[in-house]
Amino acid sequence: MTAIRLINVRPPRIRRCRPMILAAAALLAAAPAYLSPVAHASTASAPFPTILFASPDGSGSSCALWHPCSITGAQARVRSLAQDMSSDIRVELFSGTYRLSAPLQLDARDSGTNGHSVVWAALPGAKPVLSGAEQITGWHQSDPAKNIWSAPAPAGLQTRQLYVDGVRADRASGPLPVRLKKTSTGYTADSDVMAGWRNPSDIEFVYSGGAPYWSLKTGGEGAWTEPRCPVGSISGTTITMAQPCWDNSTLRPQRTDGSGRSYNLVHNGNLGNGSIPAYVDNAYELLDQPGEWYLDQSANTIYYIPRAGENLRWADVEAPVLQQLVTGQGTATAPVHDVTFSGIQFSYATWLTPSTGEGFNEIQANYTLTGPHGYDQEGLCQFIAGGTCPYGAWTKEPGNVSFGYDSDIRFEDDAFVHLGAAGLDLGDGSQNDTVEGSVFTDISGNGLEIGGVDMPEPTTQADHTSGVQVLDNHLYSLPVEYHGGVAIDVGYAEHTLISHNQLDHTAYTAISLGWGGWPDKIKVQATPNYSNNNTVSDNYINDAMQFLADGGGIYTQGITGSSMDTGEHLTGNVITNTLDNGHAMYCDNGCTFWTASGNVLTGNVSNDWGARHADYRPGASGPDPLLVSGNYWWQGDHDSVDGNAVVSGNHVIASVSQAPVSIVRNAGLEPRYRWILADRFGASVPEAPGQVAAFAADGTAYVGWNPTFVDNGSPVTSYTVTAYPGGASATISPADLAKTGYTTISGLTNGTAYTFTVTAHNRIGESAASLPSAAITPTATTTAVPGTPTSVSADPGDGTVSIHFTPPAATGATPIIGYTITAPGIAPVHVTGHDYVWATSGNGLYTVVSGLTNGTAYTFQITADNAVGSSAPASVTATPGPAPVPTP
């Protein structure tokens, strides 16, 4: 057996004897694993590591097996040993919750030296949790009629999250109880009901983006955003909104050049839907659903309605207090380096800025406007007088675990879960870091952030974010609070490798790379930057874009390199089932030197790869250089060469089963990491569905919604829609919802106004009800059918044809619910689903018809269908056949 050097081994304390003996046995049994090459030397030549021990109730600084120290004690001991390391230093953590009173702050003194590493790792079989929460106890039922329970909160507690037995509770929220009219400082309400609510300055208005699903109106600053602003005060019917959030949300100056854009160029810039919020958040008066909670800061009291099966007398209730758990902030000349975290769970941290007057004023990917002149100065640079530079340098969401100016930092087999900001931020100056075999879930915002957007052209190499590798991780069911966040968000960076990860069930985009491309909207070049040689390969991405719109599985904007060789490369990725006007791969504004090859893209996508954009770089002409080659997809674009933009040798398929097995099997987690797919953190009923909308027909309602993307450890088995008044209901399976995009409730009374809520079910039980839809009134419908689809075209493949069309502007008596494709010799194909009922005449759609005979000409007819009937058909002819081999 390999020897291990233990520090300061002393006789055991009696109360620790058995646990320490067991730990020692486990440690010795696992000794060969401890000497594996974590960071540098081979096993044959590695010197024996120095082992320190820490436990949740540790003390002192000896850090011996028989007398472990605390986390801070271990840090002090590491610093005393790290100046002249002759081997790795390992801090072994016993199981349990390490309740931090302050973040673990690392700097250059905590680094490995002389080619060795400092390793913070779980003991074999241990599950240490670094927590920034306080436990809430002393619960009693304070309102039996509503089953509301309460408990004393620590004096001065501020938090935006609460967890019960490892499951996130929902802040009390609901629909607006009044009608609002916007003013320069907020709103005038049609009644004073909200003036009587407690703690009005704690209330938040949420402006949800997303798809204009039938009667649903967007209220975000773009369909990819979900901003929120706190209320400042309420007096009678006057609601004054908090500053600077209100001005930053409503006063973004608009260009007068006809572009329809604000000076930030991202969008028209101000709140949609007349600036009327989609719902109200964080009010005691809205506490009415199981799983909801409210913190009354003025009374130091927390209120909660238990979910079925929860007993607050012995439940573990955690209120996050710290805003960061671990930080590693070096400098350009003294970086934090050679530190590894292995087998550790990072949990229970919050983020308080959205609760201040700043609110959460989102631009994109959880970047926000802040400060009293955020709306007319921040990041506007050359585009407006007084703008701060560089362009697009808006405020980044912080990470609950955060590093910057660092190198060779490793996170392996860790879990980032139950977090209130971004999970992990590897910011400016992060170099040669690795995130491997880890889980990211139940995170309020972005999962993993790499780089920043404040230094597009750094002056020194130390400022670059370079060489970060993200390998074999599972990121899922996020973001859960700031829905415009991204699972993996990369700003300006170079030599990034994102490979063999699985990303599923994301509210918005799964992976986003690049920044600063929006100036091409006004025919100005994208922001020059140092990004180069970033690769996204062999990832499996499923069910992205489950809540907001206009993103994708992999989204890119801005200049990605200096040539096709040094630009961004997307290869071997399998991307399925993006919703809400989502792209599988999205080449957006300024996307330059972008290559997408050998990817598989199928299932409910509005677009496979984005579109060409004009290249406005000095001396350039035509579209931005890009190569789209050898992919397997629904879209079926013809081969084409347009200047430096090449589309060649792609294949039309109807399902993943028609793609090469080698690509499909290679995508996602490699075999030795697939065990992390079973990792779950808390089990409960699902979160409620979102974006519920409805339209009326004769005695019937058609109700659609976005599927639940947070199932809390157990897949959704069904959804139930309930009508109010009357309680009529209908239940549908997730598979049927995916096929149709809606369900119907019949037997309603014409002339009566109805709203609808949706609940989700899993094996544990039923979710809380969704927010209600807007009211609709069934009436005897006319016989108007939709107009005919337009811009119909067809792209043939091997035994397949991809049929493209644009929805008609005239929907008839009721909205379109699908399309029907017919041709001689084939059974009718009914094209239904979320994206087809979502789309308007401004959206191109397509689908694939398979099982065709190569060499046979088919004339397809396509009709638009509504609740009344079908339109006149449009026709197109195509002859399927194998795709040509791409030209080298």
Short mmCIF file of C-alpha atoms in Angstrom, two decimals, residues 341-578:
data_model
loop_
_atom_site.label_atom_id
_atom_site.label_comp_id
_atom_site.label_asym_id
_atom_site.label_seq_id
_atom_site.Cartn_x
_atom_site.Cartn_y
_atom_site.Cartn_z
CA PHE A 341 -12.06 21.46 -5.95
CA SER A 342 -13.23 17.87 -6.14
CA GLY A 343 -16.44 16.20 -5.00
CA ILE A 344 -17.84 19.31 -3.29
CA GLN A 345 -21.40 20.66 -3.42
CA PHE A 346 -21.70 24.46 -3.53
CA SER A 347 -25.15 25.46 -2.32
CA TYR A 348 -27.36 28.06 -0.68
CA ALA A 349 -26.15 31.48 -1.77
CA THR A 350 -28.33 34.41 -2.79
CA TRP A 351 -27.96 37.65 -4.79
CA LEU A 352 -29.52 40.81 -3.40
CA THR A 353 -29.05 43.43 -6.12
CA PRO A 354 -32.41 42.66 -7.82
CA SER A 355 -34.09 43.47 -4.49
CA THR A 356 -32.60 46.98 -4.48
CA GLY A 357 -33.59 49.95 -6.58
CA GLU A 358 -31.38 48.55 -9.34
CA GLY A 359 -33.84 45.74 -9.92
CA PHE A 360 -33.04 43.38 -12.77
CA ASN A 361 -33.02 45.36 -16.00
CA GLU A 362 -31.99 42.75 -18.53
CA ILE A 363 -30.33 43.30 -21.91
CA GLN A 364 -29.46 39.69 -22.77
CA ALA A 365 -28.07 36.59 -21.05
CA ASN A 366 -28.63 38.15 -17.60
CA TYR A 367 -26.46 41.18 -18.39
CA THR A 368 -28.25 44.24 -17.02
CA LEU A 369 -28.31 48.02 -17.00
CA THR A 370 -27.35 49.55 -13.66
CA GLY A 371 -26.76 52.97 -12.18
CA PRO A 372 -28.64 56.25 -12.58
CA HIS A 373 -27.58 56.60 -16.22
CA GLY A 374 -27.64 52.97 -17.26
CA TYR A 375 -30.29 53.65 -19.88
CA ASP A 376 -28.46 56.45 -21.72
CA GLN A 377 -24.77 55.87 -20.99
CA GLU A 378 -23.79 52.36 -19.89
CA GLY A 379 -22.03 50.51 -22.69
CA LEU A 380 -23.26 52.88 -25.41
CA CYS A 381 -19.77 54.17 -26.18
CA GLN A 382 -19.51 55.77 -29.64
CA PHE A 383 -23.20 55.49 -30.37
CA ILE A 384 -24.38 58.26 -28.07
CA ALA A 385 -22.84 61.32 -26.43
CA GLY A 386 -21.63 60.43 -22.95
CA GLY A 387 -21.75 56.70 -23.57
CA THR A 388 -19.29 54.61 -21.58
CA CYS A 389 -16.91 52.30 -23.41
CA PRO A 390 -16.50 49.67 -24.60
CA TYR A 391 -19.76 49.18 -26.43
CA GLY A 392 -21.94 46.51 -24.84
CA ALA A 393 -20.07 46.46 -21.51
CA TRP A 394 -23.22 46.06 -19.45
CA THR A 395 -23.32 44.75 -15.89
CA LYS A 396 -22.52 41.07 -15.52
CA GLU A 397 -24.44 38.80 -13.21
CA PRO A 398 -22.08 37.71 -10.41
CA GLY A 399 -21.22 34.10 -9.67
CA ASN A 400 -21.90 32.53 -6.29
CA VAL A 401 -18.55 30.84 -6.88
CA SER A 402 -16.27 33.24 -8.69
CA PHE A 403 -12.69 33.38 -10.01
CA GLY A 404 -10.76 35.97 -11.96
CA TYR A 405 -7.11 36.48 -12.88
CA ASP A 406 -6.37 32.86 -12.18
CA SER A 407 -4.85 29.86 -13.88
CA ASP A 408 -5.09 26.10 -13.68
CA ILE A 409 -8.16 26.10 -11.46
CA ARG A 410 -10.04 22.79 -11.63
CA PHE A 411 -13.56 21.85 -10.66
CA GLU A 412 -14.12 18.11 -10.95
CA ASP A 413 -17.07 15.99 -9.82
CA ASP A 414 -18.62 19.00 -8.07
CA ALA A 415 -22.22 20.19 -7.83
CA PHE A 416 -23.44 23.75 -8.23
CA VAL A 417 -27.00 23.63 -6.97
CA HIS A 418 -29.51 25.75 -5.00
CA LEU A 419 -27.85 29.02 -5.99
CA GLY A 420 -29.28 32.52 -6.38
CA ALA A 421 -27.03 34.21 -8.96
CA ALA A 422 -24.84 32.55 -11.60
CA GLY A 423 -23.41 29.23 -10.47
CA LEU A 424 -19.72 29.52 -11.38
CA ASP A 425 -18.02 32.55 -12.91
CA LEU A 426 -14.58 32.19 -14.48
CA GLY A 427 -14.11 35.84 -15.33
CA ASP A 428 -11.56 38.06 -17.01
CA GLY A 429 -8.04 36.68 -16.82
CA SER A 430 -9.12 33.09 -16.17
CA GLN A 431 -6.67 30.84 -17.99
CA ASN A 432 -6.28 27.10 -18.48
CA ASP A 433 -9.10 26.29 -16.08
CA THR A 434 -11.10 23.05 -16.27
CA VAL A 435 -14.67 22.23 -15.26
CA GLU A 436 -15.22 18.50 -15.59
CA GLY A 437 -17.74 15.89 -14.52
CA SER A 438 -19.83 18.39 -12.54
CA VAL A 439 -23.54 19.12 -12.21
CA PHE A 440 -25.23 22.52 -12.54
CA THR A 441 -28.92 22.75 -11.66
CA ASP A 442 -31.44 24.76 -9.63
CA ILE A 443 -29.53 27.98 -10.29
CA SER A 444 -31.34 31.32 -10.48
CA GLY A 445 -29.32 32.68 -13.38
CA ASN A 446 -26.53 31.59 -15.72
CA GLY A 447 -25.07 28.20 -14.93
CA LEU A 448 -21.42 28.71 -15.93
CA GLU A 449 -19.96 32.05 -17.05
CA ILE A 450 -16.65 32.28 -18.92
CA GLY A 451 -14.95 35.59 -19.61
CA GLY A 452 -16.66 38.96 -19.70
CA VAL A 453 -17.75 41.68 -22.09
CA ASP A 454 -15.80 44.61 -20.65
CA MET A 455 -12.47 44.02 -22.43
CA PRO A 456 -12.91 43.16 -26.13
CA GLU A 457 -9.28 44.06 -26.87
CA PRO A 458 -7.18 43.69 -23.69
CA THR A 459 -3.81 45.39 -23.55
CA THR A 460 -1.96 42.45 -21.96
CA GLN A 461 -2.16 38.68 -22.30
CA ALA A 462 -2.90 38.41 -18.59
CA ASP A 463 -6.28 40.06 -19.22
CA HIS A 464 -7.33 37.38 -21.70
CA THR A 465 -9.72 34.60 -20.76
CA SER A 466 -7.99 31.69 -22.40
CA GLY A 467 -7.86 27.92 -22.53
CA VAL A 468 -10.91 27.15 -20.39
CA GLN A 469 -12.18 23.59 -20.87
CA VAL A 470 -15.74 22.50 -20.02
CA LEU A 471 -15.92 18.74 -20.30
CA ASP A 472 -18.50 16.07 -19.48
CA ASN A 473 -20.79 18.15 -17.27
CA HIS A 474 -24.56 17.96 -16.85
CA LEU A 475 -26.40 21.29 -16.86
CA TYR A 476 -30.17 21.09 -16.57
CA SER A 477 -33.38 22.70 -15.30
CA LEU A 478 -32.04 26.24 -15.23
CA PRO A 479 -32.24 29.18 -14.89
CA VAL A 480 -35.13 29.06 -12.47
CA GLU A 481 -35.49 32.72 -11.52
CA TYR A 482 -33.90 34.97 -14.17
CA HIS A 483 -35.20 33.05 -17.15
CA GLY A 484 -33.15 34.92 -19.74
CA GLY A 485 -30.00 33.27 -18.42
CA VAL A 486 -27.87 30.72 -20.25
CA ALA A 487 -26.54 27.35 -19.10
CA ILE A 488 -23.02 28.10 -20.42
CA ASP A 489 -22.33 31.74 -21.27
CA VAL A 490 -19.05 32.76 -22.94
CA GLY A 491 -18.23 36.42 -23.51
CA TYR A 492 -14.90 37.35 -25.08
CA ALA A 493 -12.58 34.35 -24.79
CA GLU A 494 -10.06 32.31 -26.72
CA HIS A 495 -9.18 28.64 -27.02
CA THR A 496 -12.32 27.60 -25.15
CA LEU A 497 -13.33 23.96 -25.45
CA ILE A 498 -16.91 22.98 -24.56
CA SER A 499 -17.18 19.28 -25.24
CA HIS A 500 -19.16 16.16 -24.30
CA ASN A 501 -21.59 17.96 -22.03
CA GLN A 502 -25.29 17.26 -21.68
CA LEU A 503 -27.55 20.31 -21.44
CA ASP A 504 -31.29 19.81 -21.13
CA HIS A 505 -34.42 21.63 -20.03
CA THR A 506 -33.22 25.21 -20.17
CA ALA A 507 -35.50 28.24 -20.00
CA TYR A 508 -33.57 30.01 -22.74
CA THR A 509 -30.38 29.31 -24.71
CA ALA A 510 -28.23 26.35 -23.70
CA ILE A 511 -24.79 27.63 -24.83
CA SER A 512 -24.02 31.22 -25.84
CA LEU A 513 -20.75 32.54 -27.24
CA GLY A 514 -19.63 35.99 -28.28
CA TRP A 515 -20.78 39.57 -27.86
CA GLY A 516 -20.88 42.93 -29.54
CA GLY A 517 -22.44 41.97 -32.88
CA TRP A 518 -25.52 44.21 -32.76
CA PRO A 519 -23.97 47.21 -34.61
CA ASP A 520 -24.53 45.35 -37.87
CA LYS A 521 -28.22 46.24 -37.36
CA ILE A 522 -27.24 49.77 -38.42
CA LYS A 523 -24.63 48.67 -40.97
CA VAL A 524 -21.65 49.11 -38.66
CA GLN A 525 -19.06 46.42 -38.04
CA ALA A 526 -19.32 44.23 -34.97
CA THR A 527 -17.02 45.07 -32.06
CA PRO A 528 -13.42 43.97 -32.82
CA ASN A 529 -12.30 41.55 -30.13
CA TYR A 530 -9.71 38.95 -29.30
CA SER A 531 -12.00 35.89 -29.41
CA ASN A 532 -10.50 33.03 -31.37
CA ASN A 533 -10.29 29.24 -31.58
CA ASN A 534 -13.39 28.48 -29.53
CA THR A 535 -14.81 25.01 -30.10
CA VAL A 536 -18.18 23.52 -29.13
CA SER A 537 -18.09 19.82 -29.93
CA ASP A 538 -19.91 16.56 -29.25
CA ASN A 539 -22.49 17.98 -26.84
CA TYR A 540 -26.03 16.68 -26.43
CA ILE A 541 -28.58 19.48 -26.09
CA ASN A 542 -32.27 18.71 -25.59
CA ASP A 543 -35.30 20.84 -24.74
CA ALA A 544 -33.71 24.28 -24.83
CA MET A 545 -35.86 27.42 -25.10
CA GLN A 546 -38.60 26.10 -22.82
CA PHE A 547 -39.74 29.51 -21.56
CA LEU A 548 -38.38 32.49 -23.53
CA ALA A 549 -37.85 33.03 -27.25
CA ASP A 550 -35.33 34.00 -29.94
CA GLY A 551 -32.34 31.99 -28.81
CA GLY A 552 -31.11 28.50 -29.50
CA GLY A 553 -29.28 25.37 -28.54
CA ILE A 554 -25.95 27.04 -29.40
CA TYR A 555 -26.10 30.81 -29.94
CA THR A 556 -23.27 32.90 -31.41
CA GLN A 557 -22.92 36.58 -32.17
CA GLY A 558 -20.00 38.87 -32.91
CA ILE A 559 -16.62 38.27 -34.48
CA THR A 560 -15.27 34.85 -33.48
CA GLY A 561 -11.72 34.96 -34.87
CA SER A 562 -9.54 36.39 -37.62
CA SER A 563 -10.08 33.63 -40.21
CA MET A 564 -12.11 30.51 -40.81
CA ASP A 565 -9.29 28.51 -39.23
CA THR A 566 -9.17 30.60 -36.04
CA GLY A 567 -12.90 31.25 -35.79
CA GLU A 568 -15.53 29.35 -33.84
CA HIS A 569 -16.18 25.69 -34.68
CA LEU A 570 -19.34 23.72 -33.87
CA THR A 571 -18.91 20.02 -34.60
CA GLY A 572 -20.56 16.74 -33.66
CA ASN A 573 -23.31 18.27 -31.52
CA VAL A 574 -26.76 16.68 -31.32
CA ILE A 575 -29.49 19.28 -30.70
CA THR A 576 -33.16 18.38 -30.44
CA ASN A 577 -36.45 20.05 -29.57
CA THR A 578 -35.84 23.75 -29.14
#
